[in-house]
C-alpha cells in the first residue's frame, strides 16, 4: 500500500513538471513589446519594500534586483518611487526618482540589472490623498487629490486638499522630469503607477473625482489628468521610449470598486490613455486568471485590456502562490496561466510575491524545478534578499 502511494505522488509530480514545462517553454521565449526587447516574458511586479531610509537606493537594492535578473527575470519593474513634488511622498523608506543622490543610486541599480542581463523600468508614484503630511522633505504639506478630504476613504486622519490648476501643472512637470531622468540614466522605460487608488487613479474613479472643471465629469473626462501626464512624459522622451501604464479596477480601500462595469465602460477609460501615447498596459488584478467581466465570458481582464487597447499587456496576480491543497511552503503550479497564455490574452506575466519569496523562482520554473521553490510569507518582508 505504502509503495503505491509513493508511486502516485511521484507520478503527480512528474505530470505537474511536464505541464509546467510546456507553459515555461512559452514564457521563456524572447519578446518585443512596446519598443522593449525582453529575453523572456517574466517581469518582476513592482513591490514597495521601504528599505531606503534616506530616499536613496543603495547597494542592497542593486543586489536585490540584479539577483532576480540573473535568475531569468526578463523585466524588473521597480518598487514605486516618488516623483519630485513635495506632495508625492507618504511613507518612510521609499526611494525618490528625483534629486542628485537618489538618481545616482538608481543609476547604479540600473547598471547592476543590465550587467545581470535584465531590463528595468522605474514605477513612478504620487500617493495622492494617502499622503502623511509629516513626511519629509516638506513636512506640513498636505495631501492632494482631485477633490478635497478624500482622506475619509484612505483612512489617514488629516484633511486633504483638492488640486488647483497650478498644483496640476507642477505635478505633471514632476512626472515628465522623472521620465526624462529615467531615459537619461539608461533605463529601458518607465511605468506610471495609475492603479490601486493613488493620485492618478483618484482622478479616474468617480467616487474620488467630484470635480466640476475639465479634470472631472464622465469617464473620458476623468482621464484628462492621466492623459496630460502621459502627453508631458511622451513629449520629453520622444516617440520610442517605452511608457507602461499600470491600472486596476480595484482600489486598496475598496476591492470591489471598478472603473468600468462593462468592457464598453472600461474602453472609455483606456482609449484616451492609448491616444495620449502609452506603449504598454499593465493590468493589475489580484488573480489574473479570473474573468474580467463575469457577465460576458471567461476572458481575463488582461485579455480585455489587450482587445480594447490593441497594446501589449502585462498581466499579474496570484501566480506561483500557495493555493488550497498545497503545503504552505510549496510553490503553486503554473496551471492557472495555461488558458490565458494559450489564448494570447497577455504578453508578459508579472510576478510579485513568489519572486519576493524566492529570487530564483523564474530560473526554477524555466528548469522545471518549480516544486523546489520557497513559499511566500509576510516574515520575508522584514529583509531585502
Ligand atoms: C509587498 C508588496 C508591495 C507592493 N508594492 C506595490 C507597488 O509599489 N506598486 C504597485 O503597483 N503594486 C504594488 N504591489 C502589488 C504587486 O505589484 C502585485 O500586483 C500584487 O502583489 C499581486 O501579484 P502577486 O500575486 O504575484 O504578488 C505590492 C505588493 C506587495 C506584496
Coordinates of N, CA and C in Angstrom, one line a residue, residues 118-303:
X118 N 19.3 41.7 -17.4 CA 17.9 42.1 -17.4 C 17.6 43.5 -17.9
X119 N 16.3 43.8 -18.0 CA 15.8 45.1 -18.3 C 15.1 45.7 -17.1
X120 N 15.1 47.0 -17.0 CA 14.5 47.6 -15.8 C 13.8 48.9 -16.1
X121 N 12.6 49.1 -15.5 CA 11.9 50.4 -15.6 C 11.4 50.8 -14.2
X122 N 11.6 52.1 -13.8 CA 11.1 52.5 -12.5 C 9.6 52.7 -12.6
X123 N 8.9 52.4 -11.4 CA 7.5 52.8 -11.4 C 7.3 54.1 -10.7
X124 N 6.7 55.1 -11.3 CA 6.7 56.4 -10.8 C 5.4 56.7 -10.0
X125 N 5.5 57.3 -8.8 CA 4.4 57.3 -7.8 C 4.2 58.6 -7.2
X126 N 2.9 59.0 -7.2 CA 2.4 60.1 -6.3 C 1.3 59.5 -5.5
X127 N 1.4 59.6 -4.2 CA 0.5 58.9 -3.3 C -0.9 59.6 -3.2
X128 N -1.1 60.8 -3.7 CA -2.4 61.5 -3.6 C -2.9 61.6 -2.2
X129 N -4.1 61.3 -2.0 CA -4.7 61.5 -0.7 C -4.2 60.5 0.4
X130 N -3.3 59.6 0.0 CA -2.7 58.7 1.0 C -1.6 59.4 1.8
X131 N -1.3 60.7 1.3 CA -0.1 61.3 1.9 C -0.2 61.5 3.4
X132 N 0.9 61.2 4.1 CA 1.0 61.5 5.5 C 1.8 62.8 5.6
X133 N 1.2 63.9 6.0 CA 1.9 65.2 5.9 C 3.1 65.4 6.8
X134 N 3.4 64.4 7.6 CA 4.6 64.6 8.4 C 5.8 64.2 7.6
X135 N 5.6 63.6 6.5 CA 6.7 63.1 5.7 C 7.6 64.2 5.1
X136 N 9.0 63.9 5.2 CA 10.0 64.8 4.6 C 9.7 64.8 3.0
X137 N 10.3 65.6 2.2 CA 11.2 66.7 2.6 C 10.5 68.0 3.1
X138 N 9.2 68.1 2.9 CA 8.5 69.3 3.4 C 7.3 68.9 4.3
X139 N 7.6 68.5 5.6 CA 6.5 68.2 6.4 C 5.5 69.3 6.6
X140 N 4.3 69.0 6.7 CA 3.3 70.1 6.8 C 2.5 70.3 5.5
X141 N 3.2 69.9 4.4 CA 2.5 70.0 3.1 C 1.4 69.0 3.1
X142 N 0.1 69.4 2.9 CA -1.0 68.4 2.9 C -1.1 67.5 1.7
X143 N -1.8 66.4 1.9 CA -2.1 65.5 0.7 C -3.0 66.2 -0.2
X144 N -2.8 65.9 -1.5 CA -3.7 66.5 -2.5 C -4.3 65.4 -3.3
X145 N -5.5 65.7 -3.9 CA -6.2 64.7 -4.8 C -7.1 65.5 -5.7
X146 N -7.9 64.9 -6.5 CA -8.8 65.6 -7.3 C -9.8 66.4 -6.6
X147 N -10.3 65.9 -5.4 CA -11.3 66.6 -4.6 C -10.7 66.6 -3.2
X148 N -11.4 67.5 -2.4 CA -10.8 67.6 -1.0 C -11.3 66.5 -0.1
X149 N -10.5 66.4 1.0 CA -10.9 65.4 2.1 C -11.2 64.0 1.6
X150 N -10.4 63.5 0.7 CA -10.5 62.1 0.3 C -9.9 61.2 1.3
X151 N -9.2 61.8 2.3 CA -8.7 61.0 3.4 C -9.8 60.2 4.1
X152 N -11.0 60.6 4.0 CA -12.1 59.8 4.5 C -12.1 58.4 3.9
X153 N -11.6 58.3 2.7 CA -11.5 57.0 2.0 C -10.2 56.3 2.4
X154 N -9.2 57.1 2.5 CA -7.9 56.4 2.7 C -7.6 56.0 4.1
X155 N -8.3 56.6 5.0 CA -8.1 56.2 6.4 C -7.0 57.1 7.1
X156 N -6.4 58.0 6.4 CA -5.5 58.9 7.0 C -6.3 59.9 7.8
X157 N -5.8 60.3 9.0 CA -6.6 61.2 9.8 C -6.7 62.7 9.3
X158 N -5.7 63.1 8.4 CA -5.6 64.5 8.1 C -6.5 64.9 6.9
X159 N -7.0 66.1 6.9 CA -7.8 66.5 5.7 C -6.8 66.7 4.5
X160 N -7.3 66.5 3.3 CA -6.5 66.7 2.1 C -7.1 67.7 1.2
X161 N -6.3 68.2 0.3 CA -6.7 69.4 -0.5 C -7.1 69.0 -1.9
X162 N -8.0 69.7 -2.5 CA -8.3 69.5 -3.9 C -7.2 70.2 -4.7
X163 N -6.7 69.6 -5.8 CA -5.6 70.2 -6.5 C -6.1 71.4 -7.3
X164 N -5.3 72.5 -7.2 CA -5.6 73.7 -8.1 C -5.0 73.4 -9.4
X165 N -5.3 74.3 -10.4 CA -4.7 74.2 -11.7 C -3.2 74.2 -11.6
X166 N -2.7 75.1 -10.7 CA -1.2 75.2 -10.6 C -0.6 73.9 -10.0
X167 N -1.3 73.3 -9.0 CA -0.8 72.1 -8.5 C -0.7 71.0 -9.6
X168 N -1.7 71.0 -10.4 CA -1.7 70.0 -11.5 C -0.6 70.2 -12.5
X169 N -0.3 71.5 -12.8 CA 0.8 71.8 -13.7 C 2.1 71.3 -13.1
X170 N 2.3 71.6 -11.8 CA 3.6 71.3 -11.1 C 3.7 69.7 -11.1
X171 N 2.7 69.0 -10.7 CA 2.8 67.6 -10.6 C 3.1 66.9 -11.9
X172 N 2.4 67.4 -13.0 CA 2.6 66.9 -14.3 C 4.1 67.1 -14.7
X173 N 4.6 68.3 -14.4 CA 6.0 68.6 -14.7 C 7.0 67.6 -13.9
X174 N 6.6 67.3 -12.7 CA 7.4 66.3 -11.9 C 7.4 64.9 -12.6
X175 N 6.3 64.5 -13.1 CA 6.2 63.2 -13.8 C 7.1 63.3 -15.0
X176 N 7.0 64.4 -15.8 CA 7.8 64.5 -17.0 C 9.3 64.5 -16.7
X177 N 9.7 65.2 -15.7 CA 11.1 65.2 -15.3 C 11.6 63.8 -14.9
X178 N 10.8 63.1 -14.2 CA 11.2 61.7 -13.8 C 11.4 60.8 -15.0
X179 N 10.5 61.0 -16.0 CA 10.6 60.1 -17.2 C 11.8 60.5 -17.9
X180 N 12.1 61.8 -18.0 CA 13.3 62.2 -18.7 C 14.6 61.7 -18.0
X181 N 14.5 61.7 -16.7 CA 15.7 61.3 -15.9 C 15.9 59.8 -16.2
X182 N 14.8 59.0 -16.2 CA 14.9 57.6 -16.4 C 15.5 57.3 -17.8
X183 N 15.2 58.1 -18.8 CA 15.8 57.9 -20.1 C 17.2 58.2 -20.1
X184 N 17.5 59.4 -19.4 CA 18.9 59.8 -19.4 C 19.8 58.8 -18.6
X185 N 19.3 58.2 -17.6 CA 20.1 57.2 -16.8 C 20.2 55.8 -17.5
X186 N 19.5 55.7 -18.6 CA 19.7 54.4 -19.4 C 18.6 53.4 -19.0
X187 N 17.6 53.8 -18.3 CA 16.5 52.8 -18.0 C 15.8 52.4 -19.3
X188 N 15.1 51.3 -19.3 CA 14.5 50.7 -20.5 C 13.1 51.2 -20.8
X189 N 12.6 52.0 -19.9 CA 11.3 52.6 -20.0 C 10.9 53.1 -18.6
X190 N 9.6 53.5 -18.5 CA 9.1 53.9 -17.2 C 7.7 53.3 -17.1
X191 N 7.3 53.1 -15.8 CA 5.9 52.7 -15.6 C 5.2 53.8 -14.7
X192 N 4.0 54.2 -15.2 CA 3.2 55.2 -14.4 C 2.3 54.3 -13.5
X193 N 2.4 54.6 -12.2 CA 1.5 54.0 -11.2 C 0.2 54.7 -11.3
X194 N -0.7 54.1 -12.1 CA -2.1 54.6 -12.2 C -3.1 53.8 -11.5
X195 N -2.7 53.0 -10.6 CA -3.6 51.9 -10.0 C -3.8 52.1 -8.5
X196 N -4.6 51.2 -8.0 CA -4.8 51.0 -6.5 C -5.3 52.2 -5.7
X197 N -5.8 53.2 -6.3 CA -6.4 54.3 -5.5 C -5.5 55.5 -5.2
X198 N -4.3 55.5 -5.8 CA -3.4 56.6 -5.6 C -3.7 57.7 -6.6
X199 N -2.9 58.8 -6.6 CA -3.4 60.1 -7.2 C -4.0 59.9 -8.6
X200 N -3.3 59.2 -9.5 CA -3.8 59.2 -10.9 C -5.2 58.4 -10.9
X201 N -5.2 57.3 -10.2 CA -6.4 56.5 -10.1 C -7.6 57.3 -9.4
X202 N -7.2 58.2 -8.5 CA -8.2 59.0 -7.8 C -9.0 59.9 -8.8
X203 N -8.2 60.3 -9.8 CA -8.8 61.1 -10.9 C -9.7 60.2 -11.8
X204 N -9.3 59.0 -12.0 CA -10.1 58.1 -12.9 C -11.4 57.6 -12.3
X205 N -11.4 57.5 -10.9 CA -12.5 56.8 -10.2 C -13.6 57.9 -9.9
X206 N -14.9 57.6 -10.2 CA -15.9 58.6 -10.0 C -16.1 58.9 -8.5
X207 N -15.9 57.9 -7.6 CA -16.1 58.1 -6.2 C -15.1 59.2 -5.7
X208 N -13.9 59.2 -6.2 CA -12.9 60.2 -5.6 C -12.8 61.4 -6.5
X209 N -13.3 61.4 -7.7 CA -13.2 62.6 -8.5 C -14.6 63.3 -8.6
X210 N -14.7 64.4 -7.9 CA -16.0 65.1 -7.9 C -15.9 66.4 -8.5
X211 N -14.8 66.6 -9.3 CA -14.6 67.9 -9.8 C -15.6 68.3 -10.9
X212 N -15.8 69.7 -10.9 CA -16.8 70.2 -11.9 C -16.0 70.8 -13.1
X213 N -14.6 70.9 -13.0 CA -13.9 71.5 -14.1 C -13.5 70.5 -15.1
X214 N -12.5 70.8 -16.0 CA -12.2 69.9 -17.1 C -11.5 68.7 -16.7
X215 N -11.1 68.5 -15.4 CA -10.5 67.3 -14.9 C -11.5 66.3 -14.3
X216 N -12.8 66.7 -14.3 CA -13.8 65.9 -13.8 C -14.9 65.6 -14.8
X217 N -15.9 64.9 -14.4 CA -17.0 64.7 -15.4 C -17.2 63.2 -15.7
X218 N -17.5 62.9 -16.9 CA -17.7 61.5 -17.2 C -16.4 60.7 -17.3
X219 N -16.6 59.4 -17.6 CA -15.3 58.6 -17.6 C -14.2 59.1 -18.5
X220 N -14.5 59.5 -19.7 CA -13.5 60.0 -20.6 C -12.9 61.3 -20.0
X221 N -13.8 62.2 -19.5 CA -13.3 63.5 -19.0 C -12.4 63.3 -17.7
X222 N -12.7 62.2 -17.0 CA -11.9 62.0 -15.8 C -10.5 61.5 -16.1
X223 N -10.2 61.1 -17.4 CA -8.9 60.6 -17.8 C -8.0 61.8 -18.1
X224 N -8.5 63.0 -18.1 CA -7.7 64.1 -18.6 C -6.4 64.3 -17.8
X225 N -6.4 64.1 -16.5 CA -5.1 64.3 -15.7 C -4.1 63.2 -16.2
X226 N -4.6 62.0 -16.2 CA -3.7 60.9 -16.7 C -3.2 61.2 -18.1
X227 N -4.1 61.6 -18.9 CA -3.7 61.9 -20.3 C -2.6 63.0 -20.4
X228 N -2.8 64.0 -19.6 CA -1.8 65.1 -19.6 C -0.4 64.7 -19.0
X229 N -0.5 63.8 -18.0 CA 0.8 63.2 -17.5 C 1.5 62.5 -18.6
X230 N 0.7 61.6 -19.3 CA 1.3 60.8 -20.4 C 1.9 61.7 -21.5
X231 N 1.1 62.6 -21.9 CA 1.5 63.5 -23.0 C 2.8 64.3 -22.6
X232 N 2.8 64.8 -21.4 CA 4.0 65.5 -21.0 C 5.2 64.6 -21.0
X233 N 5.0 63.4 -20.5 CA 6.2 62.5 -20.5 C 6.6 62.1 -21.9
X234 N 5.6 61.8 -22.7 CA 5.9 61.5 -24.1 C 6.7 62.6 -24.8
X235 N 6.3 63.8 -24.6 CA 6.9 64.9 -25.3 C 8.4 65.1 -24.9
X236 N 8.7 64.6 -23.6 CA 10.1 64.7 -23.2 C 10.9 63.5 -23.6
X237 N 10.4 62.4 -23.8 CA 11.2 61.2 -24.0 C 11.2 60.7 -25.5
X238 N 10.3 61.4 -26.3 CA 10.3 61.0 -27.7 C 9.3 59.8 -27.9
X239 N 9.1 59.5 -29.2 CA 8.1 58.5 -29.6 C 8.4 57.1 -29.2
X240 N 9.7 56.7 -29.0 CA 10.0 55.3 -28.9 C 10.3 54.8 -27.5
X241 N 10.4 55.7 -26.5 CA 10.8 55.2 -25.2 C 9.5 54.6 -24.6
X242 N 9.7 53.3 -24.1 CA 8.5 52.6 -23.6 C 7.9 53.3 -22.3
X243 N 6.6 53.5 -22.4 CA 5.9 54.0 -21.2 C 4.8 53.0 -20.9
X244 N 4.9 52.4 -19.7 CA 3.8 51.4 -19.3 C 2.9 52.2 -18.4
X245 N 1.6 51.8 -18.5 CA 0.6 52.4 -17.6 C 0.0 51.3 -16.8
X246 N 0.1 51.3 -15.4 CA -0.5 50.3 -14.6 C -1.8 50.8 -14.1
X247 N -2.9 50.1 -14.4 CA -4.2 50.5 -13.8 C -4.8 49.3 -13.1
X248 N -5.8 49.6 -12.3 CA -6.6 48.5 -11.7 C -8.0 48.9 -11.6
X249 N -8.9 47.9 -11.7 CA -10.3 48.1 -11.3 C -10.4 48.4 -9.8
X250 N -9.8 47.5 -9.0 CA -9.9 47.6 -7.6 C -9.1 48.7 -7.0
X251 N -9.5 49.2 -5.8 CA -8.8 50.2 -5.0 C -8.4 49.6 -3.7
X252 N -7.3 50.0 -3.1 CA -6.9 49.3 -1.9 C -7.9 49.5 -0.8
X253 N -8.7 50.6 -0.8 CA -9.7 50.9 0.2 C -11.0 50.2 -0.2
X254 N -11.1 49.6 -1.4 CA -12.4 49.0 -1.8 C -12.0 48.0 -3.0
X255 N -11.9 46.7 -2.6 CA -11.5 45.7 -3.6 C -12.6 45.5 -4.6
X256 N -13.9 45.9 -4.3 CA -15.0 45.7 -5.3 C -15.1 46.9 -6.2
X257 N -14.4 47.9 -6.0 CA -14.5 49.1 -6.9 C -14.2 48.8 -8.3
X258 N -14.8 49.5 -9.3 CA -14.4 49.3 -10.7 C -14.4 50.7 -11.4
X259 N -13.5 50.7 -12.4 CA -13.5 51.9 -13.3 C -14.6 51.8 -14.3
X260 N -14.8 50.5 -14.8 CA -15.8 50.2 -15.8 C -16.6 49.0 -15.4
X261 N -17.9 49.0 -15.4 CA -18.7 47.8 -15.1 C -18.7 46.9 -16.3
X262 N -18.5 47.4 -17.5 CA -18.6 46.6 -18.8 C -17.4 46.9 -19.6
X263 N -17.1 46.1 -20.6 CA -16.0 46.4 -21.5 C -16.1 47.7 -22.1
X264 N -17.3 48.1 -22.5 CA -17.5 49.4 -23.1 C -17.1 50.6 -22.2
X265 N -17.5 50.4 -20.9 CA -17.2 51.5 -20.0 C -15.7 51.5 -19.7
X266 N -15.0 50.3 -19.7 CA -13.6 50.3 -19.5 C -12.9 51.0 -20.7
X267 N -13.4 50.7 -21.8 CA -12.8 51.3 -23.0 C -12.8 52.8 -23.0
X268 N -13.8 53.4 -22.3 CA -13.9 54.9 -22.2 C -12.7 55.4 -21.4
X269 N -12.2 54.6 -20.5 CA -11.1 55.0 -19.6 C -9.8 54.7 -20.3
X270 N -9.7 53.5 -21.0 CA -8.4 53.1 -21.5 C -8.0 53.8 -22.9
X271 N -9.0 54.0 -23.7 CA -8.7 54.5 -25.1 C -8.0 55.9 -25.0
X272 N -8.4 56.8 -24.2 CA -7.7 58.1 -24.2 C -6.2 57.9 -23.7
X273 N -5.9 56.9 -22.9 CA -4.6 56.7 -22.5 C -3.7 56.2 -23.6
X274 N -4.3 55.4 -24.5 CA -3.6 54.9 -25.7 C -3.3 56.1 -26.6
X275 N -4.4 56.9 -26.8 CA -4.2 58.1 -27.7 C -3.1 59.0 -27.2
X276 N -3.0 59.1 -25.9 CA -2.0 60.0 -25.3 C -0.6 59.6 -25.5
X277 N -0.4 58.2 -25.7 CA 1.0 57.8 -26.0 C 1.5 56.7 -25.2
X278 N 0.7 56.0 -24.5 CA 1.2 54.8 -23.7 C 1.6 53.7 -24.7
X279 N 2.6 53.0 -24.3 CA 3.1 51.9 -25.2 C 2.8 50.5 -24.6
X280 N 2.6 50.4 -23.3 CA 2.3 49.1 -22.7 C 1.2 49.3 -21.7
X281 N 0.2 48.4 -21.6 CA -0.7 48.5 -20.5 C -0.4 47.4 -19.5
X282 N -0.4 47.7 -18.2 CA -0.2 46.8 -17.1 C -1.4 46.7 -16.3
X283 N -2.0 45.5 -16.3 CA -3.4 45.4 -15.8 C -3.3 44.7 -14.4
X284 N -3.5 45.4 -13.4 CA -3.3 44.9 -12.0 C -4.5 44.2 -11.5
X285 N -4.4 42.9 -11.4 CA -5.6 42.1 -10.8 C -5.0 41.3 -9.6
X286 N -5.9 40.8 -8.8 CA -5.4 40.0 -7.6 C -5.3 38.6 -8.0
X287 N -6.1 38.1 -9.0 CA -6.0 36.7 -9.5 C -6.1 36.8 -11.0
X288 N -5.0 36.7 -11.7 CA -5.0 37.1 -13.1 C -5.9 36.2 -14.0
X289 N -6.2 35.0 -13.5 CA -6.9 34.0 -14.4 C -8.4 34.2 -14.3
X290 N -8.9 35.1 -13.4 CA -10.4 35.3 -13.2 C -10.9 36.1 -14.4
X291 N -12.2 35.9 -14.7 CA -12.8 36.6 -15.8 C -12.8 38.1 -15.5
X292 N -12.5 38.9 -16.5 CA -12.5 40.4 -16.3 C -14.0 40.9 -16.1
X293 N -14.9 40.3 -16.9 CA -16.3 40.7 -16.8 C -17.1 39.4 -16.8
X294 N -17.5 38.9 -15.6 CA -18.1 37.6 -15.4 C -19.4 37.5 -16.3
X295 N -20.1 38.7 -16.5 CA -21.3 38.7 -17.2 C -21.1 38.4 -18.7
X296 N -19.9 38.6 -19.2 CA -19.6 38.5 -20.6 C -19.1 37.0 -21.0
X297 N -17.9 36.7 -20.5 CA -17.4 35.4 -20.8 C -16.2 35.2 -19.9
X298 N -15.3 34.2 -20.2 CA -14.2 33.9 -19.2 C -12.9 34.6 -19.6
X299 N -13.0 35.6 -20.5 CA -11.7 36.3 -20.8 C -11.2 37.1 -19.6
X300 N -9.9 37.0 -19.4 CA -9.3 37.7 -18.2 C -9.3 39.2 -18.5
X301 N -9.1 40.0 -17.4 CA -9.1 41.5 -17.6 C -7.9 41.9 -18.5
X302 N -6.8 41.1 -18.4 CA -5.7 41.4 -19.3 C -6.1 41.2 -20.8
X303 N -6.9 40.1 -21.0 CA -7.4 39.9 -22.4 C -8.2 41.0 -22.8

